[in-house]
Amino acid sequence: MVPSGPPAPGPQLVRADSPVLIIGTERSGSNLLRLVLNSHPHITVPHPPHFMHYFASLAPAYGDLRRDRNRRALVRDAQRLLRRHIHPWEHPIDEERVFAQAGPSVFGVVAAFYEEYRRAEGKPRWGCKSTFTVHHVAEVLAEYPRARFIWLVRDPRDVAASAKRSVFNHFHPYRTALLWSRQQELAAAALARHGPEVVHLLRYEDLVADPEPVLRRLCEFLDEPFEPAMLAHHRSPAAQRTARLSQSWHNTDRPINTDSVGRHLRGLSPTESRQVVLAAGPMMRRLGYATEAEDGAARPPSMARVRVHDLALRLRNELRSMRNDRNYRRRLVRDATVAWVRVRRRSGWALRNRAHRKTVPDRGAAAVAAPHVHNRRESS
């Protein structure tokens, strides 16, 4: 018999009804928006360990998450990642409480971590700024039908100029633009499917140019009152702490401003700007970004040269991070932890599959052995 999922939460474990998730592409202003939302008295948005980004592809390796053993293994690995997070959470998270309320899916486990953080903060609603969640909208809505998504979009030329000097992304502008285009397509599809009541399009350029009316509209979408504290996010302890940890986040303790709009004019070469438009032009025009200055007969760059240039940029950024970032060592430990978890889980999965193939060599044998195979899967 398949064990049931975790017990229904008691009164002290009441869940948030409508979490807020920022989707899109990294380097689009998501840290700014995270801290603005976190300044609202009803919403808490911790810096994300990117649980879905690291664990969603590993879901088959954990097996059926309705089984306590498998779900506990995922909770344990997620807790291991959280302890090595490059931006440590302000509150310790109790692994047993997470396990007790985690749903039988990867996002069900992720949500349990955020629910624990929300309770520690004493706020009714939590948010997540891991823009990679654009790949997992369906999983979120399966767990929280009333979840709300903020599709944060920024000119991909500025995204590429920012990514070029960051340690968290693709580095070459052409690769950044290809990723940007794919992720905006996913967000656009989510908006088309679920409608503006579920997905709210917010342009970074509009937010920084005229923040108060943009944030008032955002609060209307979230069914929350506008709070003036959202415009003073930079004075919060969370913003001050983030700015100190990494050069990639150094602007988070500054008031909302337009300084980074048009960053590509000084951060990208004309060739790089044309490459971004070549990769992302159709979606840029769809979202209202002018491309005429870079339109032309540009050809796709050699991907071999792009990868070499990407590696050179990464080495440069790593050296800069080593000198300047307070969380540099934590990032190395985090990456090593993710690699270790992936190798361990995938190798275990491969061994189980190999054993299964030996037990069931052909269709006839599979038919005879079916009850035994079923029992083996039950105990995995």
XYZ file of C-alpha atoms in Angstrom:
380
model
C 0.000 0.000 0.000
C 1.266 3.481 -0.845
C 1.795 5.492 2.352
C -0.256 8.627 2.566
C 1.335 12.057 2.347
C 2.244 14.177 5.355
C -0.437 14.836 7.958
C -2.715 17.764 7.353
C -1.309 20.891 8.989
C -2.775 21.657 12.395
C -3.870 25.151 13.470
C -0.293 26.146 14.239
C 0.764 25.076 10.726
C -1.801 26.976 8.674
C -0.304 27.687 5.255
C -0.167 30.905 3.304
C -3.008 31.113 0.821
C -1.339 32.988 -2.030
C 2.468 33.099 -2.237
C 4.109 35.623 -4.552
C 6.674 34.403 -7.070
C 8.923 36.551 -9.247
C 9.579 34.949 -12.631
C 11.670 35.913 -15.653
C 15.453 36.047 -15.985
C 18.213 36.705 -13.472
C 19.833 40.191 -13.524
C 16.460 41.798 -14.274
C 16.138 43.642 -10.966
C 14.773 40.716 -8.965
C 16.858 41.569 -5.885
C 15.442 45.085 -5.920
C 11.886 43.787 -6.252
C 12.509 41.156 -3.563
C 13.556 43.805 -1.052
C 10.697 46.121 -2.031
C 8.168 43.326 -1.448
C 9.937 42.226 1.725
C 9.411 45.743 3.114
C 5.640 45.177 3.001
C 4.296 44.235 6.451
C 2.306 41.311 5.002
C 4.980 39.698 2.775
C 8.338 38.118 3.516
C 10.748 37.264 0.703
C 14.030 35.666 1.816
C 16.931 35.427 -0.576
C 16.346 32.191 -2.505
C 18.553 29.084 -2.327
C 17.075 28.282 -5.785
C 15.687 24.954 -4.600
C 13.695 24.301 -7.794
C 16.636 25.218 -10.000
C 18.829 22.616 -8.325
C 16.363 19.858 -7.402
C 13.594 19.775 -10.028
C 15.742 17.857 -12.515
C 16.647 15.370 -9.765
C 13.030 14.447 -8.995
C 13.231 10.994 -10.682
C 16.321 10.161 -8.637
C 14.376 10.525 -5.381
C 11.583 8.242 -6.515
C 7.943 8.481 -5.461
C 7.767 11.438 -3.075
C 4.568 10.092 -1.545
C 6.844 7.714 0.322
C 8.219 9.056 3.566
C 11.716 7.719 2.935
C 12.063 9.446 -0.437
C 10.511 12.703 0.686
C 12.736 12.769 3.763
C 15.820 12.326 1.557
C 14.826 15.371 -0.492
C 14.115 17.420 2.643
C 17.511 16.462 4.032
C 19.323 17.447 0.823
C 17.421 20.732 0.604
C 18.318 21.498 4.223
C 21.952 20.733 3.409
C 21.807 23.254 0.551
C 20.108 25.852 2.757
C 22.857 25.577 5.382
C 25.391 26.441 2.682
C 23.301 29.177 1.101
C 25.329 32.143 -0.162
C 22.866 34.475 1.592
C 22.022 32.672 4.859
C 18.450 32.901 6.070
C 17.896 34.890 9.248
C 15.983 32.055 10.942
C 16.958 28.411 11.499
C 14.586 25.999 9.799
C 13.486 22.862 11.638
C 13.920 19.867 9.330
C 11.296 17.749 11.105
C 8.657 20.457 10.837
C 9.440 20.828 7.138
C 9.093 17.085 6.625
C 5.806 16.978 8.532
C 4.154 19.484 6.212
C 5.968 18.887 2.899
C 3.732 17.914 0.001
C 4.588 14.889 -2.200
C 6.411 16.867 -4.899
C 9.618 18.847 -5.239
C 7.746 22.123 -4.963
C 5.732 20.706 -2.056
C 9.021 20.298 -0.182
C 10.269 23.728 -1.262
C 7.041 25.363 -0.091
C 7.416 23.797 3.356
C 10.781 25.553 3.815
C 9.268 28.897 2.839
C 6.273 28.334 5.113
C 8.616 27.782 8.058
C 10.489 30.989 7.247
C 7.190 32.885 6.944
C 6.097 31.723 10.395
C 9.405 32.799 11.886
C 8.909 36.250 10.350
C 5.323 36.428 11.600
C 3.897 37.505 8.243
C 0.840 36.024 6.493
C 2.401 35.677 3.050
C 5.733 34.561 1.579
C 7.419 35.258 -1.710
C 10.226 33.778 -3.771
C 12.447 35.730 -6.132
C 14.044 32.726 -7.839
C 13.234 33.749 -11.399
C 13.971 30.168 -12.536
C 10.474 29.362 -11.261
C 9.311 30.477 -14.711
C 10.044 26.844 -15.655
C 7.746 25.516 -12.906
C 4.555 27.572 -12.976
C 2.367 24.460 -13.271
C 3.981 22.824 -10.219
C 3.435 25.957 -8.158
C -0.235 26.208 -9.114
C -0.763 22.512 -8.357
C 0.385 23.216 -4.787
C -1.085 26.744 -4.443
C -3.977 27.394 -6.869
C -4.110 31.035 -5.714
C -0.391 31.737 -6.171
C 0.472 35.000 -7.904
C 3.357 35.528 -10.329
C 5.176 38.760 -11.106
C 6.772 38.544 -14.544
C 9.684 40.953 -14.165
C 11.180 41.871 -17.525
C 14.161 44.063 -18.393
C 15.816 45.056 -21.666
C 17.988 42.001 -22.479
C 20.860 44.246 -23.535
C 20.999 45.597 -19.986
C 20.527 42.082 -18.611
C 23.496 40.942 -20.715
C 25.646 43.894 -19.627
C 24.909 43.048 -15.984
C 25.455 39.309 -16.451
C 28.758 39.953 -18.159
C 30.200 41.146 -14.812
C 28.326 38.791 -12.507
C 29.262 35.370 -11.133
C 25.741 33.915 -11.251
C 24.824 33.506 -14.913
C 25.927 32.889 -18.447
C 28.520 35.543 -19.170
C 28.635 35.981 -22.931
C 25.871 38.368 -24.086
C 24.704 36.051 -26.878
C 24.159 33.156 -24.464
C 22.423 35.471 -21.995
C 20.112 36.699 -24.760
C 19.201 33.163 -25.834
C 18.282 32.304 -22.242
C 16.361 35.568 -21.830
C 14.327 34.858 -24.952
C 13.430 31.309 -23.861
C 12.403 32.402 -20.392
C 10.277 35.314 -21.622
C 8.494 32.889 -23.956
C 7.663 30.713 -20.941
C 6.421 33.697 -18.954
C 4.343 34.930 -21.899
C 2.811 31.478 -22.224
C 1.934 31.491 -18.510
C 0.273 34.895 -18.886
C -1.685 33.721 -21.940
C -2.808 30.545 -20.202
C -3.653 31.858 -16.728
C -4.470 35.483 -17.442
C -3.532 38.825 -15.838
C -5.287 37.830 -12.599
C -2.495 35.289 -12.015
C 0.499 36.709 -13.921
C 1.380 40.410 -13.713
C 3.821 41.856 -16.260
C 6.144 44.430 -14.699
C 8.863 46.188 -16.675
C 11.973 47.067 -14.701
C 12.310 50.333 -16.606
C 8.797 51.409 -15.552
C 9.446 50.480 -11.930
C 12.601 52.568 -11.588
C 11.291 55.512 -13.631
C 8.105 56.036 -11.606
C 8.042 53.636 -8.675
C 5.012 54.654 -6.642
C 2.265 54.229 -9.281
C 3.892 51.027 -10.529
C 3.993 49.618 -6.986
C 0.419 50.719 -6.329
C -0.712 48.729 -9.383
C 1.370 45.783 -8.212
C -0.262 45.911 -4.784
C -3.692 45.968 -6.420
C -2.748 42.820 -8.332
C -1.604 41.175 -5.076
C -4.736 42.381 -3.245
C -2.576 44.167 -0.697
C -2.590 47.808 0.447
C 0.235 49.962 -0.824
C 2.782 50.686 1.905
C 5.151 53.704 1.760
C 7.831 51.493 3.363
C 8.177 49.772 -0.009
C 9.777 52.950 -1.351
C 12.297 52.942 1.504
C 13.418 49.326 1.092
C 17.074 50.431 0.975
C 16.962 51.425 4.650
C 15.961 47.945 5.782
C 18.456 45.615 7.517
C 17.823 43.065 4.758
C 18.965 45.493 2.034
C 22.043 46.562 3.999
C 23.012 42.950 4.591
C 22.574 41.939 0.948
C 24.682 44.824 -0.324
C 27.589 43.788 1.888
C 27.707 40.176 0.727
C 28.506 40.444 -2.982
C 29.547 43.021 -5.531
C 26.758 41.708 -7.765
C 24.269 43.025 -5.171
C 26.012 46.264 -4.224
C 23.140 48.481 -5.416
C 20.531 46.938 -3.125
C 21.100 49.478 -0.343
C 20.391 52.422 -2.643
C 17.021 54.079 -3.297
C 15.175 53.062 -6.452
C 16.884 54.876 -9.326
C 17.359 54.770 -13.089
C 21.165 54.502 -13.088
C 21.156 50.990 -14.574
C 18.756 51.758 -17.419
C 20.753 51.779 -20.662
C 23.645 50.010 -18.996
C 24.420 48.225 -22.241
C 25.526 51.507 -23.825
C 28.648 51.385 -21.689
C 28.762 47.658 -20.896
C 28.421 46.032 -24.329
C 30.276 46.549 -27.559
C 28.213 47.357 -30.685
C 28.812 43.793 -31.883
C 27.571 42.349 -28.591
C 24.453 44.535 -28.698
C 23.699 43.313 -32.218
C 24.165 39.720 -31.064
C 21.655 40.235 -28.264
C 19.084 41.609 -30.714
C 19.811 38.767 -33.105
C 19.012 36.239 -30.370
C 16.133 38.051 -28.683
C 14.785 40.590 -31.187
C 11.257 39.180 -31.721
C 10.486 39.005 -28.006
C 12.121 42.397 -27.404
C 9.824 44.046 -29.916
C 6.832 42.193 -28.480
C 7.646 43.653 -25.055
C 8.178 47.166 -26.364
C 11.987 47.392 -26.549
C 13.285 49.282 -29.580
C 15.830 47.360 -31.644
C 16.299 49.566 -34.693
C 19.797 50.710 -33.694
C 21.074 47.120 -33.679
C 18.986 45.644 -36.498
C 21.054 44.570 -39.459
C 22.608 41.697 -41.267
C 24.381 40.249 -38.226
C 25.134 36.536 -38.295
C 25.034 34.174 -35.326
C 28.487 34.030 -33.725
C 30.505 30.833 -33.659
C 29.353 28.935 -30.566
C 32.884 27.619 -30.066
C 34.168 31.191 -29.846
C 31.240 32.146 -27.628
C 32.111 29.363 -25.161
C 35.781 30.358 -25.080
C 34.850 33.995 -24.467
C 32.309 32.887 -21.861
C 35.021 30.985 -19.991
C 37.373 33.979 -20.101
C 34.658 36.223 -18.672
C 33.927 33.693 -15.953
C 37.571 33.521 -14.883
C 37.755 37.310 -14.727
C 34.594 37.516 -12.649
C 35.719 34.743 -10.315
C 38.948 36.601 -9.605
C 37.017 39.773 -8.892
C 34.627 37.870 -6.633
C 37.517 36.259 -4.763
C 38.886 39.712 -3.959
C 35.639 41.520 -3.174
C 32.787 39.202 -2.159
C 32.278 38.242 1.465
C 30.335 35.143 0.444
C 32.863 33.893 -2.128
C 33.834 30.815 -0.103
C 30.212 30.042 0.698
C 29.448 30.046 -3.020
C 32.216 27.516 -3.683
C 30.943 25.320 -0.869
C 27.369 25.683 -2.156
C 28.424 24.625 -5.667
C 30.369 21.657 -4.298
C 27.348 20.612 -2.240
C 25.064 20.742 -5.277
C 27.557 18.697 -7.310
C 27.866 16.107 -4.516
C 24.081 15.754 -4.175
C 23.659 15.364 -7.932
C 26.344 12.690 -8.223
C 25.060 10.801 -5.197
C 21.399 10.807 -6.198
C 21.950 10.110 -9.888
C 24.404 7.285 -9.223
C 21.946 5.716 -6.782
C 19.175 6.057 -9.335
C 21.347 4.444 -12.022
C 22.189 1.515 -9.732
C 18.511 0.934 -8.937
C 17.615 1.008 -12.626
C 20.412 -1.425 -13.452
C 19.228 -3.815 -10.758
C 15.680 -3.503 -12.059
C 16.753 -4.328 -15.632
C 18.551 -7.449 -14.408
C 15.444 -8.533 -12.518
C 13.200 -7.932 -15.550
C 15.225 -8.997 -18.633
C 12.353 -9.142 -21.117
C 8.623 -8.589 -21.511
C 7.742 -12.166 -20.616
C 9.775 -12.110 -17.470
C 8.377 -8.716 -16.607
C 4.841 -10.046 -16.837
C 5.668 -12.980 -14.535
C 7.606 -10.828 -12.077
C 5.242 -7.877 -12.075
C 4.003 -8.307 -8.458
C 7.578 -8.545 -7.159
C 8.660 -5.487 -9.147
C 5.722 -3.570 -7.687
C 6.777 -4.479 -4.148
C 10.372 -3.442 -4.796
C 9.220 -0.043 -5.989
C 7.005 0.293 -2.920
C 10.002 -0.030 -0.617
C 12.344 2.246 -2.529
